[in-house]
């Protein structure tokens, strides 16, 4: 019996010893011991920009006649103005919104205002894209499933924008360039540490914050009066110390892909079939680049052999359903883009200069003339893509800014160049066409007469079962859940 007691005593001692050391032995030294804003931030930055540039290629480029499919015998296709209910950005961006809210809450609990401000900027950027795509969307009740709200109401776009502009104002005030990000994690501006007692990365975050605000204020310009748009634009332009914006290419909000796991360019492993054999650049897009001898061609596209010469040759957009283009016979995307570090574009200095060109044209005091901003916007885009601009590029007939032209003609020239500079920038060129009417895109002969250029993306069909009452109310308020209805700022 004593032997049995002794064995049991030894077993208990060994068991308690193993239990005491179990946590230490099985703890991964490389795994964070607590969730911090820095742990979440870098992954959010990488994943969210991947979604935005993928959306650019999958929808914007085809709709805005940057490219077109090699064949589409069904009669459907974005290039024929068929926009199906969109779940991609809706699902992914609302998923990221949960991460953004987590960063916000954690930052507030830790007293980390810089992280909080960065989360607010991402929230504003993401919601501006969502609402400009769909119109009225869940906002005030969104991302509250853990609180039991599985059927959020849809907020009016006007109310969403009022909150976005207010949040950007608050984010600008919260950002403190004298402090580093305590927990690191910033892969966009590397604002993780101080340099000489200052944080240049946080300064760039302030510039991104106010540049984004400038973009959105211009988008809402038709609604001045309902919201004090002109007053806010004037205040932003009048105080560059309080409201700094992008002033060089080094300020660009571009996520740079390192090519080191896991931060690869999302197209890195894309097969040739999906990358270029099934899609070609359009005549509309490439012919102007050919005429202007645009150096960005060599970075964006590959040539084809025609008549013994390497040329950039496009196809029609919106062509008849009987048309099928030969594989490899027309210009498609350059494989260089698949590994290009600077493809993760959110917003650029080139866009800011285009915005200022338009504001100066409308009489706002930007400190320079519309032409000066216009020339600067083009130059900035060339530098952004690593292209060497020909010395006569800005004085060519199709590019030169004519200060004696009508205001409308000057606006068209500004937006046309902005359109080219928006290559791979989510949906911005489509949003700008809806706002201004430019560029004027040719209508393909294969587009049925009853189809009109789309004004929005219909809501995801799965909402009909998940949130039917609020979806029905939002659809009715929008004038119908279709591509014809206009969002609030476009009415």
XYZ file of C-alpha atoms in Angstrom:
491
model
C 0.000 0.000 0.000
C 2.855 2.391 0.830
C 4.253 1.769 -2.632
C 0.948 2.826 -4.161
C 0.832 6.047 -2.075
C 4.416 6.833 -2.985
C 3.639 6.362 -6.694
C 0.575 8.615 -6.500
C 2.534 11.299 -4.637
C 5.291 11.209 -7.263
C 2.701 11.386 -10.085
C 1.014 14.464 -8.575
C 4.357 16.211 -8.087
C 5.384 15.513 -11.666
C 1.979 16.589 -12.976
C 2.045 19.876 -11.076
C 5.594 20.512 -12.252
C 4.615 19.903 -15.873
C 1.545 22.094 -15.514
C 3.595 24.909 -13.967
C 6.060 24.899 -16.867
C 3.537 24.173 -19.614
C 2.786 27.819 -20.460
C 6.469 28.769 -20.601
C 7.393 25.770 -22.730
C 4.490 26.257 -25.169
C 4.686 30.019 -25.578
C 5.794 31.185 -29.032
C 8.486 33.842 -28.381
C 7.704 35.452 -31.742
C 3.984 35.827 -31.105
C 2.791 39.148 -29.590
C 1.705 38.722 -25.969
C -1.072 41.291 -26.390
C -3.064 42.788 -29.225
C -1.771 46.275 -29.966
C -2.566 48.779 -32.729
C 0.820 48.040 -34.287
C 0.063 44.326 -34.602
C -3.090 45.048 -36.602
C -2.017 48.084 -38.622
C 0.512 46.643 -41.066
C -1.676 43.727 -42.148
C -4.642 46.077 -42.593
C -2.579 48.408 -44.776
C -1.451 45.557 -46.994
C -4.802 43.829 -47.410
C -6.971 46.890 -47.927
C -4.842 48.390 -50.714
C -4.684 44.988 -52.413
C -8.482 45.074 -52.610
C -8.585 48.621 -53.974
C -6.097 48.137 -56.797
C -7.650 44.788 -57.712
C -10.996 46.552 -57.998
C -9.390 49.123 -60.261
C -8.275 46.519 -62.750
C -11.391 44.346 -62.488
C -13.973 47.093 -62.960
C -12.640 50.615 -63.470
C -10.194 49.829 -66.242
C -12.802 48.043 -68.343
C -15.596 50.535 -67.685
C -13.345 53.555 -68.292
C -11.894 52.038 -71.484
C -8.384 51.449 -70.286
C -8.772 47.841 -71.369
C -11.335 45.427 -72.796
C -11.689 41.632 -72.879
C -10.417 39.730 -75.923
C -13.924 38.393 -76.537
C -17.341 38.536 -74.870
C -19.908 36.661 -76.971
C -22.536 36.690 -74.204
C -23.312 40.332 -74.875
C -22.574 41.159 -71.259
C -19.462 42.731 -69.749
C -18.510 45.931 -67.986
C -17.359 47.437 -71.286
C -20.965 47.076 -72.472
C -22.255 48.839 -69.344
C -23.402 45.688 -67.566
C -22.607 46.175 -63.874
C -23.741 43.272 -61.738
C -24.535 43.611 -58.024
C -21.170 44.152 -56.411
C -20.166 42.056 -53.430
C -16.372 42.248 -53.760
C -15.537 45.639 -52.293
C -18.619 45.583 -50.055
C -17.591 42.331 -48.392
C -13.869 43.035 -48.172
C -14.077 46.675 -47.074
C -16.698 46.012 -44.393
C -14.457 43.202 -43.194
C -11.540 45.621 -42.946
C -13.806 48.093 -41.176
C -13.940 45.698 -38.225
C -10.132 45.792 -38.053
C -10.175 49.584 -38.313
C -12.642 49.813 -35.417
C -10.460 47.460 -33.369
C -7.420 49.684 -33.963
C -9.483 52.720 -33.010
C -10.798 51.211 -29.764
C -7.439 49.780 -28.729
C -5.683 53.074 -29.471
C -8.189 55.019 -27.427
C -7.799 52.660 -24.480
C -4.015 53.020 -24.642
C -4.103 56.786 -25.139
C -2.379 56.446 -28.541
C -3.763 59.350 -30.548
C -1.563 58.813 -33.599
C -2.883 55.280 -34.077
C -6.412 56.529 -33.500
C -6.000 59.236 -36.147
C -4.548 56.765 -38.653
C -7.495 54.420 -38.116
C -9.862 57.343 -38.710
C -8.113 58.238 -41.975
C -8.436 54.652 -43.207
C -12.081 54.611 -42.176
C -12.770 57.842 -44.069
C -10.898 56.662 -47.161
C -12.683 53.306 -47.200
C -16.161 54.713 -46.552
C -15.739 57.375 -49.223
C -15.122 54.586 -51.743
C -18.017 52.448 -50.491
C -20.549 55.284 -50.518
C -19.392 56.614 -53.894
C -19.883 53.115 -55.324
C -23.304 52.364 -53.857
C -24.766 55.596 -52.454
C -26.583 55.105 -49.138
C -24.829 52.390 -47.095
C -24.650 51.164 -43.475
C -22.443 53.520 -41.470
C -23.627 54.509 -37.987
C -24.875 50.969 -37.238
C -22.240 49.105 -39.282
C -19.739 46.608 -37.832
C -21.829 46.055 -34.704
C -22.559 42.334 -35.042
C -20.865 41.620 -31.693
C -23.355 44.025 -30.115
C -26.251 42.076 -31.621
C -27.007 44.360 -34.574
C -27.047 42.025 -37.563
C -29.322 44.226 -39.673
C -27.799 47.716 -39.775
C -29.765 50.628 -41.181
C -28.445 52.411 -44.275
C -27.288 55.997 -43.697
C -27.889 58.753 -46.237
C -24.791 59.599 -48.252
C -25.033 63.226 -47.180
C -24.907 62.225 -43.512
C -21.993 59.870 -44.163
C -20.020 62.628 -45.848
C -20.710 65.100 -43.049
C -19.226 62.570 -40.621
C -16.271 61.785 -42.895
C -15.330 65.460 -43.176
C -15.686 65.883 -39.412
C -13.537 62.813 -38.735
C -10.793 64.038 -41.070
C -10.795 67.350 -39.215
C -10.435 65.485 -35.920
C -7.741 63.138 -37.271
C -5.685 66.099 -38.462
C -5.878 67.605 -34.976
C -4.984 64.323 -33.233
C -1.852 63.575 -35.261
C 1.208 64.542 -33.237
C 4.506 64.724 -35.211
C 6.507 64.901 -31.978
C 5.632 61.313 -31.072
C 6.544 57.945 -32.549
C 4.157 55.023 -32.951
C 4.754 53.185 -29.676
C 4.006 49.754 -31.102
C 5.313 50.283 -34.640
C 3.486 48.604 -37.505
C 3.194 51.476 -40.019
C 4.191 50.130 -43.434
C 2.883 53.118 -45.392
C 4.870 56.046 -43.980
C 7.135 54.272 -41.482
C 6.113 56.608 -38.677
C 7.355 54.082 -36.131
C 10.239 56.166 -34.745
C 11.483 59.716 -34.356
C 14.237 61.345 -36.364
C 15.908 64.300 -34.681
C 13.021 64.655 -32.251
C 10.385 64.726 -34.988
C 8.310 62.148 -36.839
C 8.337 62.821 -40.608
C 5.982 59.897 -41.102
C 3.255 61.510 -39.006
C 3.708 64.736 -40.985
C 2.961 62.709 -44.114
C -0.104 61.219 -42.450
C -1.347 64.769 -41.837
C -0.759 65.542 -45.506
C -2.650 62.436 -46.576
C -5.509 63.331 -44.231
C -5.938 66.812 -45.687
C -5.288 65.757 -49.283
C -8.079 63.200 -48.930
C -10.314 65.888 -47.488
C -9.533 68.107 -50.481
C -10.464 65.269 -52.861
C -13.789 64.728 -51.147
C -14.673 68.410 -50.834
C -14.180 68.826 -54.574
C -16.365 65.772 -55.181
C -19.152 67.401 -53.189
C -18.829 70.775 -54.911
C -22.313 70.565 -56.492
C -23.780 70.237 -53.016
C -22.326 73.507 -51.723
C -25.090 75.152 -49.752
C -26.338 71.902 -48.275
C -22.872 71.572 -46.736
C -20.415 74.479 -46.441
C -18.107 73.003 -49.077
C -16.588 76.217 -50.431
C -15.972 77.512 -46.926
C -14.092 74.343 -45.991
C -12.047 74.417 -49.215
C -11.102 78.042 -48.595
C -10.067 77.317 -45.001
C -7.979 74.335 -46.081
C -6.156 76.283 -48.798
C -5.613 79.348 -46.598
C -3.717 77.571 -43.805
C -1.113 75.085 -45.103
C 0.491 74.922 -41.648
C -2.682 73.675 -39.999
C -3.820 71.774 -43.083
C -0.728 70.533 -44.941
C -1.297 68.560 -48.152
C 0.979 66.636 -50.514
C 3.749 68.817 -51.938
C 6.040 66.215 -53.539
C 6.150 62.623 -54.738
C 7.687 61.585 -51.414
C 4.319 62.348 -49.793
C 2.351 59.927 -52.003
C 0.054 57.534 -50.129
C 1.422 54.448 -51.874
C 1.934 51.127 -50.110
C 5.329 49.950 -51.365
C 5.459 46.185 -51.846
C 8.712 44.864 -50.442
C 8.618 41.559 -52.295
C 9.421 39.890 -48.965
C 6.899 37.420 -47.572
C 4.058 38.135 -47.057
C 4.139 41.598 -48.661
C 4.101 40.651 -52.323
C 2.467 42.614 -55.110
C -0.957 40.870 -55.378
C -0.375 40.148 -59.077
C 2.989 38.486 -58.431
C 1.818 34.950 -59.248
C -0.905 35.812 -61.749
C -0.783 33.532 -64.778
C -0.230 34.950 -68.260
C -3.746 33.882 -69.280
C -5.392 36.040 -66.626
C -2.816 38.808 -66.747
C -2.622 39.622 -70.448
C -3.887 36.950 -72.847
C -7.547 37.644 -72.135
C -7.422 41.445 -71.910
C -6.033 44.169 -74.179
C -5.621 47.905 -73.889
C -8.192 49.922 -75.836
C -7.584 52.116 -78.852
C -9.086 55.035 -76.982
C -6.580 54.809 -74.159
C -3.416 53.903 -76.039
C -3.873 56.051 -79.150
C -3.554 59.273 -77.188
C -0.486 57.913 -75.431
C 0.967 57.076 -78.854
C 0.182 60.543 -80.207
C 1.671 62.236 -77.146
C 4.677 59.901 -76.999
C 3.749 59.229 -73.385
C 6.698 57.516 -71.656
C 4.446 55.720 -69.173
C 3.543 53.302 -71.995
C 6.792 51.384 -71.593
C 6.056 50.772 -67.909
C 2.355 49.966 -68.177
C 2.112 48.009 -71.419
C 3.934 45.644 -73.765
C 4.313 46.066 -77.515
C 3.277 43.721 -80.322
C 4.899 43.143 -83.696
C 2.967 44.735 -86.566
C 4.521 45.050 -90.025
C 7.939 44.254 -88.649
C 7.767 46.969 -85.983
C 7.100 46.890 -82.257
C 4.036 49.053 -81.644
C 1.394 49.765 -79.029
C -1.901 48.683 -80.603
C -5.324 48.667 -78.954
C -8.758 47.169 -79.526
C -12.270 48.601 -79.523
C -14.328 48.761 -76.344
C -18.017 47.857 -76.442
C -17.470 45.961 -79.699
C -20.161 43.707 -81.314
C -20.598 40.250 -79.779
C -19.362 38.599 -82.985
C -15.915 40.162 -82.545
C -13.094 38.067 -81.133
C -9.541 39.385 -81.025
C -6.588 37.134 -81.723
C -4.495 36.017 -78.770
C -1.269 38.003 -78.479
C -2.027 40.307 -81.405
C -2.679 43.473 -79.372
C -1.095 45.408 -76.552
C -1.680 44.138 -73.027
C -0.293 44.754 -69.551
C 3.445 44.722 -68.989
C 4.674 41.898 -66.766
C 6.758 44.531 -64.963
C 3.617 45.693 -63.139
C 3.315 42.295 -61.432
C 6.413 43.016 -59.353
C 6.253 46.812 -59.263
C 6.725 48.028 -55.658
C 4.778 51.267 -56.144
C 1.495 49.736 -57.325
C -0.294 50.031 -53.963
C -1.736 53.458 -54.756
C -4.246 55.242 -52.535
C -3.624 58.903 -53.391
C -0.817 60.896 -55.001
C 0.678 64.349 -55.280
C -0.269 64.274 -58.960
C -3.934 64.063 -57.953
C -3.574 66.909 -55.465
C -2.081 69.122 -58.174
C -4.961 68.207 -60.508
C -7.426 69.118 -57.765
C -5.689 72.444 -57.231
C -5.695 73.106 -60.978
C -9.475 72.711 -60.997
C -9.922 74.771 -57.836
C -7.773 77.563 -59.270
C -9.848 77.418 -62.458
C -12.970 77.890 -60.318
C -11.517 80.951 -58.622
C -10.093 79.565 -55.394
C -6.771 80.972 -54.205
C -4.322 78.075 -54.490
C -1.219 80.257 -54.807
C -0.623 79.234 -58.439
C -2.375 79.308 -61.794
C -4.403 76.392 -63.205
C -1.680 75.854 -65.808
C 1.079 75.654 -63.209
C -0.841 73.038 -61.231
C -1.755 71.158 -64.409
C 1.876 70.969 -65.564
C 2.956 69.936 -62.080
C 0.317 67.163 -61.973
C 1.593 65.612 -65.195
C 5.223 65.889 -64.115
C 4.418 64.293 -60.753
C 2.712 61.339 -62.426
C 5.746 60.739 -64.635
C 8.042 60.740 -61.612
C 5.660 58.508 -59.653
C 5.880 55.807 -62.335
C 9.615 56.206 -62.933
C 9.154 57.572 -66.457
C 11.389 60.149 -68.132
C 9.210 62.866 -69.641
C 10.258 64.207 -73.070
C 11.323 67.862 -72.944
C 8.515 68.907 -75.300
C 5.782 66.832 -73.669
C 3.934 69.713 -71.982
C 3.982 71.897 -75.127
C 2.458 69.350 -77.524
C -0.880 70.148 -79.162
C -2.727 67.379 -77.290
C -1.206 68.213 -73.916
C -0.428 71.935 -73.716
C -2.667 73.921 -71.378
C -4.437 76.715 -73.268
C -5.234 79.534 -70.854
C -7.320 81.231 -73.561
C -9.665 78.285 -73.993
C -13.114 78.232 -72.417
C -13.386 77.225 -68.773
C -15.093 74.000 -69.860
C -12.296 73.175 -72.310
C -9.690 73.812 -69.623
C -11.588 71.566 -67.215
C -11.735 68.794 -69.803
C -7.985 68.978 -70.291
C -7.346 68.813 -66.528
C -9.631 65.801 -66.048
C -8.292 63.983 -69.113
C -4.754 64.079 -67.731
C -6.089 63.166 -64.285
C -7.722 60.145 -65.908
C -4.366 58.853 -67.151
C -2.709 59.602 -63.821
C -5.427 57.545 -62.065
C -4.103 54.283 -63.509
C -4.702 51.598 -60.847
C -6.234 54.085 -58.356
C -9.357 52.165 -57.244
C -12.496 53.733 -58.830
C -11.379 57.359 -58.921
C -11.448 57.941 -62.701
C -15.037 56.607 -62.801
C -16.076 58.801 -59.876
C -14.542 61.816 -61.609
C -16.327 61.100 -64.876
C -19.605 60.884 -62.998
C -18.825 64.223 -61.360
C -17.524 66.147 -64.396
C -18.572 64.212 -67.502
C -14.925 63.821 -68.515
C -13.205 62.212 -70.221
C -15.703 61.851 -73.068
C -15.529 58.153 -73.874
C -16.572 56.791 -77.290
C -19.583 54.476 -77.280
C -18.934 51.051 -78.771
C -21.231 49.815 -81.538
C -21.934 46.621 -79.588
C -23.592 48.441 -76.672
C -27.399 48.173 -76.916
C -29.111 51.563 -77.266
C -31.093 51.167 -74.037
C -27.979 50.826 -71.896
C -26.600 54.009 -70.317
C -23.264 54.671 -68.724
C -23.578 53.438 -65.111
C -23.853 55.798 -62.163
C -23.459 53.301 -59.343
C -23.040 49.635 -58.436
C -26.172 47.751 -57.306
C -26.169 46.409 -53.761
C -24.927 42.811 -53.195
C -27.731 40.312 -53.771
C -27.049 38.463 -50.517
C -28.416 41.472 -48.610
C -31.884 40.471 -49.848
C -31.828 37.607 -47.376
C -29.556 39.056 -44.685
C -31.001 42.566 -44.354
C -34.130 42.777 -46.554
C -36.065 45.544 -44.778
C -33.207 48.047 -44.628
C -32.107 47.124 -48.151
C -35.607 47.808 -49.490
C -35.753 51.164 -47.724
C -32.343 52.187 -49.060
C -33.207 51.072 -52.604
C -36.414 53.095 -52.559
C -34.595 56.155 -51.249
C -31.983 55.830 -54.002
C -34.671 55.755 -56.692
C -34.169 52.061 -57.346
C -31.330 49.619 -56.848
C -29.919 49.898 -60.349
C -27.023 51.458 -62.248
C -29.098 54.397 -63.499
C -29.840 55.995 -60.126
C -27.402 58.712 -59.094
C -25.765 59.101 -55.716
C -26.506 62.238 -53.725
C -23.460 64.296 -54.759
C -24.079 63.604 -58.455
C -27.730 64.702 -58.539
